[in-house]
Amino acid sequence: MGADVMASLAHAYASQQLVFEPRQFFYNIHWRAHTYHAGATLTAHHGNGSDFAGFSSLLACPDPKRIDIRASVRSVPQQWLVRTYLERAAIHVYAVLDVSSSLFFQSAAAPSASNMRQQLTEFVASLAWSATRQGDAFGLRAANDTAQASLLRVPSVQPGTAQQVAQQLADYWQQALVHGQQQGQGASAMPAAIESIGAQRALVFLISDFYWPAALLQQTLKAAQPHDVVPVVLRDRAAMQDLPAFGWARLRDMETGAERSWMLRRGLHQRIQAHAEQQQQALNRQLVNAGTRAPLWLAPDWRAEAVSRHLMETMA
């Protein structure tokens, strides 16, 4: 494909993103926040919150406004008791993106249709919107065979984060298409991208098509063990459904560049579909056995309500 055509596609894609509006979904966690920035998640810190934690002596917690007369009368030995409460704080929510070459797959049958890059952009910007609306700090990491510094964001609770993330991703896809970076890139730097988050427990959305070697998947999941991980799987159905019904097809791996010819026919179509289903089941098992939440298989027409339901039902 010529440079002029690539530039035209990149400009058209960037233009689509300018009208994007984020969608809000909801999540929850079972663990305690460890930060001191005000938010919605329960902590282990005693303070001026509204979640009752127990009683303490007035000498240990000198706050006469919280004296509990009934508890003080029942205490043995008798002493003044005050109610204590737990504070609520923000957590760090990260999106860790696989931006390898397979994300640039585009169906020849429907070249203008929504692709995985647009789907990823919409989801990540909506995640940023949802996190900051809930009072949490949103951060971003991305990698292919190298960490992508242009997509690095430190955790922030500032308004406008979602719109900035959407524009940041749109600019990244545009530059990648213009400079021909849509081929030959794997995802070998994903473990390092997760490690760069640090050891403090965070809610991590690991977003990829997960067409990874087994060793890379194991390394990435090992690096993610300190965190509460939500795998988000992107798959373009056109890669399986838009194959010619019959005839020779030339197939190319977008990450390695390897090519091979297949003689397509009905039996092979059935085998390809069966293999895809087996791979989905195997990936689900690998992820859950590694300690992640059940993966979210993100549909092209995903709805915020469905994402909220999945996140609430799979709270780790």
Short mmCIF file of C-alpha atoms in Angstrom, two decimals:
data_model
loop_
_atom_site.label_atom_id
_atom_site.label_comp_id
_atom_site.label_asym_id
_atom_site.label_seq_id
_atom_site.Cartn_x
_atom_site.Cartn_y
_atom_site.Cartn_z
CA MET A 1 0.00 0.00 0.00
CA GLY A 2 1.45 3.39 -1.01
CA ALA A 3 2.48 6.13 1.38
CA ASP A 4 -0.24 8.48 0.08
CA VAL A 5 -2.93 5.87 0.72
CA MET A 6 -1.57 5.17 4.22
CA ALA A 7 -1.55 8.89 5.03
CA SER A 8 -5.12 9.21 3.77
CA LEU A 9 -6.29 6.32 5.95
CA ALA A 10 -4.46 7.76 8.95
CA HIS A 11 -6.10 11.17 8.46
CA ALA A 12 -9.54 9.59 8.08
CA TYR A 13 -9.04 7.54 11.26
CA ALA A 14 -7.90 10.56 13.25
CA SER A 15 -10.93 12.52 12.06
CA GLN A 16 -13.26 9.79 13.31
CA GLN A 17 -11.80 10.02 16.80
CA LEU A 18 -12.47 13.75 17.15
CA VAL A 19 -16.22 13.11 17.52
CA PHE A 20 -15.77 10.31 20.06
CA GLU A 21 -17.73 10.55 23.31
CA PRO A 22 -16.71 8.32 26.23
CA ARG A 23 -19.10 5.90 27.88
CA GLN A 24 -19.17 5.34 31.63
CA PHE A 25 -19.09 1.93 33.24
CA PHE A 26 -18.54 0.86 36.84
CA TYR A 27 -16.13 -1.45 38.65
CA ASN A 28 -15.46 -2.54 42.20
CA ILE A 29 -12.63 -4.17 44.15
CA HIS A 30 -12.42 -6.31 47.26
CA TRP A 31 -9.06 -5.00 48.49
CA ARG A 32 -8.25 -1.84 50.42
CA ALA A 33 -6.80 1.29 48.86
CA HIS A 34 -3.37 2.32 50.13
CA THR A 35 -3.28 5.93 48.97
CA TYR A 36 -4.28 9.05 50.91
CA HIS A 37 -5.99 10.87 48.04
CA ALA A 38 -9.73 11.15 48.68
CA GLY A 39 -11.78 8.65 46.69
CA ALA A 40 -14.51 6.02 46.87
CA THR A 41 -12.56 2.90 47.95
CA LEU A 42 -12.34 1.71 51.53
CA THR A 43 -8.92 1.93 53.22
CA ALA A 44 -7.35 0.64 56.42
CA HIS A 45 -6.69 4.20 57.59
CA HIS A 46 -8.67 5.51 60.55
CA GLY A 47 -9.91 9.04 60.06
CA ASN A 48 -12.93 11.15 59.20
CA GLY A 49 -14.71 8.69 56.96
CA SER A 50 -18.22 7.30 57.32
CA ASP A 51 -17.46 3.55 57.55
CA PHE A 52 -17.68 2.36 61.16
CA ALA A 53 -14.52 0.52 62.27
CA GLY A 54 -15.06 -0.04 66.00
CA PHE A 55 -14.47 1.61 69.36
CA SER A 56 -11.39 3.13 70.87
CA SER A 57 -10.63 4.82 74.18
CA LEU A 58 -10.94 8.58 74.37
CA LEU A 59 -7.28 8.80 75.34
CA ALA A 60 -6.20 6.92 72.21
CA CYS A 61 -8.58 8.88 69.98
CA PRO A 62 -9.28 12.26 71.62
CA ASP A 63 -12.44 13.26 69.75
CA PRO A 64 -15.25 14.04 72.23
CA LYS A 65 -17.78 14.51 69.41
CA ARG A 66 -17.70 10.74 68.80
CA ILE A 67 -18.16 9.54 72.38
CA ASP A 68 -20.61 6.62 72.52
CA ILE A 69 -22.44 6.73 75.87
CA ARG A 70 -23.96 3.25 75.67
CA ALA A 71 -20.70 1.59 74.75
CA SER A 72 -18.90 3.51 77.50
CA VAL A 73 -21.42 2.40 80.15
CA ARG A 74 -21.06 -1.27 79.12
CA SER A 75 -17.26 -1.19 79.04
CA VAL A 76 -15.28 -3.16 81.64
CA PRO A 77 -13.34 -1.51 83.16
CA GLN A 78 -15.46 1.54 82.52
CA GLN A 79 -13.90 4.18 80.29
CA TRP A 80 -14.97 6.70 77.73
CA LEU A 81 -15.22 5.04 74.31
CA VAL A 82 -15.41 6.82 70.98
CA ARG A 83 -16.50 5.53 67.61
CA THR A 84 -13.76 5.21 64.98
CA TYR A 85 -14.23 5.26 61.22
CA LEU A 86 -12.27 4.24 58.14
CA GLU A 87 -11.39 6.69 55.43
CA ARG A 88 -12.02 6.18 51.72
CA ALA A 89 -9.36 6.89 49.11
CA ALA A 90 -8.61 6.68 45.41
CA ILE A 91 -6.94 3.71 43.73
CA HIS A 92 -4.74 3.69 40.65
CA VAL A 93 -6.42 2.32 37.53
CA TYR A 94 -4.12 1.49 34.63
CA ALA A 95 -4.70 0.53 31.02
CA VAL A 96 -1.75 -1.51 29.72
CA LEU A 97 -1.99 -1.75 25.94
CA ASP A 98 -0.56 -4.18 23.44
CA VAL A 99 0.07 -2.05 20.33
CA SER A 100 1.76 -4.75 18.26
CA SER A 101 1.26 -5.09 14.50
CA SER A 102 -1.72 -7.43 14.79
CA LEU A 103 -3.76 -4.44 16.03
CA PHE A 104 -3.43 -2.99 12.52
CA PHE A 105 -5.37 -5.80 10.87
CA GLN A 106 -8.05 -4.43 8.57
CA SER A 107 -10.60 -6.56 6.75
CA ALA A 108 -10.40 -6.21 2.99
CA ALA A 109 -14.12 -6.97 2.81
CA ALA A 110 -15.03 -4.00 5.01
CA PRO A 111 -12.09 -1.55 5.06
CA SER A 112 -14.18 1.34 6.39
CA ALA A 113 -15.68 -0.62 9.27
CA SER A 114 -14.75 -0.08 12.90
CA ASN A 115 -11.41 -1.75 13.53
CA MET A 116 -9.56 -2.92 16.62
CA ARG A 117 -7.63 0.34 16.95
CA GLN A 118 -10.83 2.37 17.10
CA GLN A 119 -12.38 -0.17 19.46
CA LEU A 120 -9.34 0.01 21.74
CA THR A 121 -9.34 3.82 21.69
CA GLU A 122 -13.01 4.02 22.63
CA PHE A 123 -12.63 1.52 25.46
CA VAL A 124 -9.49 3.08 26.96
CA ALA A 125 -10.90 6.61 26.83
CA SER A 126 -14.12 5.33 28.43
CA LEU A 127 -12.06 3.61 31.13
CA ALA A 128 -10.26 6.90 31.83
CA TRP A 129 -13.62 8.68 31.98
CA SER A 130 -15.09 6.05 34.31
CA ALA A 131 -12.07 6.03 36.63
CA THR A 132 -11.83 9.80 37.06
CA ARG A 133 -15.63 10.12 37.49
CA GLN A 134 -15.36 7.59 40.34
CA GLY A 135 -12.53 9.61 41.91
CA ASP A 136 -9.71 7.24 40.98
CA ALA A 137 -6.43 8.05 39.24
CA PHE A 138 -6.01 6.80 35.66
CA GLY A 139 -2.62 5.85 34.19
CA LEU A 140 -1.52 4.45 30.84
CA ARG A 141 1.23 2.14 29.58
CA ALA A 142 1.72 0.67 26.11
CA ALA A 143 4.26 -1.53 24.38
CA ASN A 144 5.02 -3.64 21.34
CA ASP A 145 8.62 -4.85 21.11
CA THR A 146 9.57 -1.64 22.93
CA ALA A 147 7.84 0.53 25.52
CA GLN A 148 5.93 3.38 23.84
CA ALA A 149 6.90 6.58 25.61
CA SER A 150 4.33 8.60 23.64
CA LEU A 151 1.55 6.60 25.33
CA LEU A 152 2.86 6.85 28.88
CA ARG A 153 0.66 8.66 31.37
CA VAL A 154 1.23 8.87 35.11
CA PRO A 155 -1.91 8.36 37.24
CA SER A 156 -4.09 11.45 37.25
CA VAL A 157 -7.52 12.40 38.60
CA GLN A 158 -7.77 15.62 36.62
CA PRO A 159 -10.88 16.36 34.51
CA GLY A 160 -10.34 16.04 30.79
CA THR A 161 -8.12 12.96 31.10
CA ALA A 162 -10.44 10.85 28.92
CA GLN A 163 -10.46 13.36 26.05
CA GLN A 164 -6.67 13.70 26.25
CA VAL A 165 -6.24 9.92 26.15
CA ALA A 166 -8.53 9.62 23.10
CA GLN A 167 -6.53 12.25 21.24
CA GLN A 168 -3.24 10.72 22.38
CA LEU A 169 -4.19 7.33 20.96
CA ALA A 170 -5.56 8.82 17.74
CA ASP A 171 -2.28 10.65 17.20
CA TYR A 172 -0.32 7.47 17.90
CA TRP A 173 -2.26 5.40 15.35
CA GLN A 174 -1.92 8.15 12.78
CA GLN A 175 1.86 8.39 13.21
CA ALA A 176 2.25 4.61 13.17
CA LEU A 177 0.35 4.35 9.87
CA VAL A 178 2.25 7.22 8.26
CA HIS A 179 5.63 5.78 9.21
CA GLY A 180 4.74 2.20 8.27
CA GLN A 181 5.00 0.78 11.78
CA GLN A 182 2.02 -1.54 11.26
CA GLN A 183 4.20 -4.53 10.36
CA GLY A 184 6.87 -6.58 12.08
CA GLN A 185 6.17 -5.56 15.70
CA GLY A 186 5.46 -8.15 18.39
CA ALA A 187 4.58 -7.62 22.05
CA SER A 188 7.79 -8.70 23.81
CA ALA A 189 7.97 -5.53 25.97
CA MET A 190 4.60 -6.12 27.67
CA PRO A 191 6.11 -7.62 30.88
CA ALA A 192 8.34 -4.54 31.25
CA ALA A 193 5.35 -2.25 30.67
CA ILE A 194 3.51 -3.84 33.59
CA GLU A 195 6.58 -3.82 35.82
CA SER A 196 6.91 -0.07 35.24
CA ILE A 197 3.67 0.43 37.19
CA GLY A 198 5.44 -0.48 40.42
CA ALA A 199 4.60 -2.81 43.28
CA GLN A 200 1.67 -0.87 44.77
CA ARG A 201 -1.51 -2.80 44.06
CA ALA A 202 -3.56 -1.32 41.25
CA LEU A 203 -6.53 -2.24 39.09
CA VAL A 204 -4.93 -3.10 35.73
CA PHE A 205 -6.82 -3.53 32.47
CA LEU A 206 -4.52 -5.64 30.28
CA ILE A 207 -5.74 -5.02 26.71
CA SER A 208 -4.57 -7.15 23.79
CA ASP A 209 -5.64 -9.65 21.17
CA PHE A 210 -3.45 -12.13 23.10
CA TYR A 211 -2.00 -13.73 19.99
CA TRP A 212 1.12 -14.28 22.04
CA PRO A 213 3.64 -17.12 22.44
CA ALA A 214 3.03 -19.14 25.58
CA ALA A 215 6.30 -17.94 27.16
CA LEU A 216 5.37 -14.26 26.67
CA LEU A 217 1.93 -14.81 28.20
CA GLN A 218 3.48 -16.47 31.26
CA GLN A 219 6.06 -13.69 31.69
CA THR A 220 3.39 -10.99 31.40
CA LEU A 221 1.04 -12.64 33.89
CA LYS A 222 3.92 -13.20 36.32
CA ALA A 223 4.79 -9.49 36.15
CA ALA A 224 1.11 -8.66 36.80
CA GLN A 225 0.73 -10.83 39.93
CA PRO A 226 0.88 -7.92 42.44
CA HIS A 227 -2.16 -6.34 40.81
CA ASP A 228 -5.88 -6.90 40.29
CA VAL A 229 -5.85 -7.70 36.56
CA VAL A 230 -8.76 -7.53 34.13
CA PRO A 231 -7.77 -9.03 30.76
CA VAL A 232 -9.61 -7.35 27.88
CA VAL A 233 -9.47 -9.41 24.68
CA LEU A 234 -9.79 -7.75 21.27
CA ARG A 235 -10.46 -9.98 18.30
CA ASP A 236 -11.50 -8.96 14.80
CA ARG A 237 -14.14 -11.45 13.72
CA ALA A 238 -13.43 -10.63 10.08
CA ALA A 239 -10.14 -12.50 10.39
CA MET A 240 -12.14 -15.72 10.73
CA GLN A 241 -15.42 -14.90 9.00
CA ASP A 242 -14.32 -13.08 5.84
CA LEU A 243 -12.20 -15.87 4.38
CA PRO A 244 -13.06 -16.82 0.78
CA ALA A 245 -15.45 -19.75 0.56
CA PHE A 246 -13.21 -21.64 -1.88
CA GLY A 247 -9.87 -21.20 -3.58
CA TRP A 248 -6.25 -20.36 -2.85
CA ALA A 249 -5.54 -17.76 -0.16
CA ARG A 250 -2.24 -16.12 0.72
CA LEU A 251 -2.03 -15.57 4.48
CA ARG A 252 0.53 -13.35 6.22
CA ASP A 253 1.39 -13.00 9.90
CA MET A 254 1.44 -9.24 10.56
CA GLU A 255 3.92 -9.51 13.41
CA THR A 256 6.49 -11.93 11.98
CA GLY A 257 5.86 -11.33 8.27
CA ALA A 258 5.68 -15.09 7.63
CA GLU A 259 3.46 -16.12 4.70
CA ARG A 260 1.86 -19.33 3.56
CA SER A 261 -0.73 -20.47 1.02
CA TRP A 262 -3.88 -22.35 1.94
CA MET A 263 -6.43 -24.10 -0.21
CA LEU A 264 -9.69 -22.94 1.34
CA ARG A 265 -12.75 -25.19 1.39
CA ARG A 266 -15.70 -25.95 3.64
CA GLY A 267 -13.89 -28.50 5.80
CA LEU A 268 -11.00 -26.12 6.45
CA HIS A 269 -13.42 -23.33 7.39
CA GLN A 270 -14.96 -25.62 10.01
CA ARG A 271 -11.53 -26.56 11.36
CA ILE A 272 -10.50 -22.91 11.60
CA GLN A 273 -13.69 -22.06 13.51
CA ALA A 274 -13.26 -25.02 15.85
CA HIS A 275 -9.64 -24.06 16.51
CA ALA A 276 -10.69 -20.47 17.32
CA GLU A 277 -13.23 -21.73 19.87
CA GLN A 278 -10.68 -24.08 21.47
CA GLN A 279 -8.14 -21.26 21.64
CA GLN A 280 -10.68 -19.00 23.37
CA GLN A 281 -11.41 -21.65 26.01
CA ALA A 282 -7.70 -22.33 26.55
CA LEU A 283 -6.92 -18.62 26.92
CA ASN A 284 -9.73 -18.21 29.46
CA ARG A 285 -8.29 -21.07 31.54
CA GLN A 286 -4.72 -19.76 31.36
CA LEU A 287 -5.70 -16.28 32.46
CA VAL A 288 -7.94 -17.34 35.34
CA ASN A 289 -5.44 -19.96 36.55
CA ALA A 290 -2.80 -17.23 36.65
CA GLY A 291 -4.94 -15.25 39.12
CA THR A 292 -6.63 -12.70 36.86
CA ARG A 293 -10.33 -11.97 36.69
CA ALA A 294 -12.33 -13.73 34.01
CA PRO A 295 -11.39 -12.05 30.71
CA LEU A 296 -13.68 -9.53 29.08
CA TRP A 297 -14.09 -10.38 25.39
CA LEU A 298 -14.85 -6.96 24.01
CA ALA A 299 -17.41 -6.96 21.21
CA PRO A 300 -17.21 -4.29 18.48
CA ASP A 301 -20.62 -2.98 19.59
CA TRP A 302 -19.83 -3.24 23.32
CA ARG A 303 -22.18 -1.59 25.78
CA ALA A 304 -21.18 0.10 29.03
CA GLU A 305 -23.90 -1.79 30.92
CA ALA A 306 -22.47 -5.16 29.84
CA VAL A 307 -18.95 -4.12 30.85
CA SER A 308 -20.20 -2.97 34.28
CA ARG A 309 -22.02 -6.25 34.80
CA HIS A 310 -18.93 -8.28 33.87
CA LEU A 311 -16.67 -6.26 36.19
CA MET A 312 -19.07 -6.53 39.14
CA GLU A 313 -19.62 -10.26 38.63
CA THR A 314 -15.89 -11.04 38.36
CA MET A 315 -14.69 -8.91 41.28
CA ALA A 316 -11.46 -10.60 42.34
#
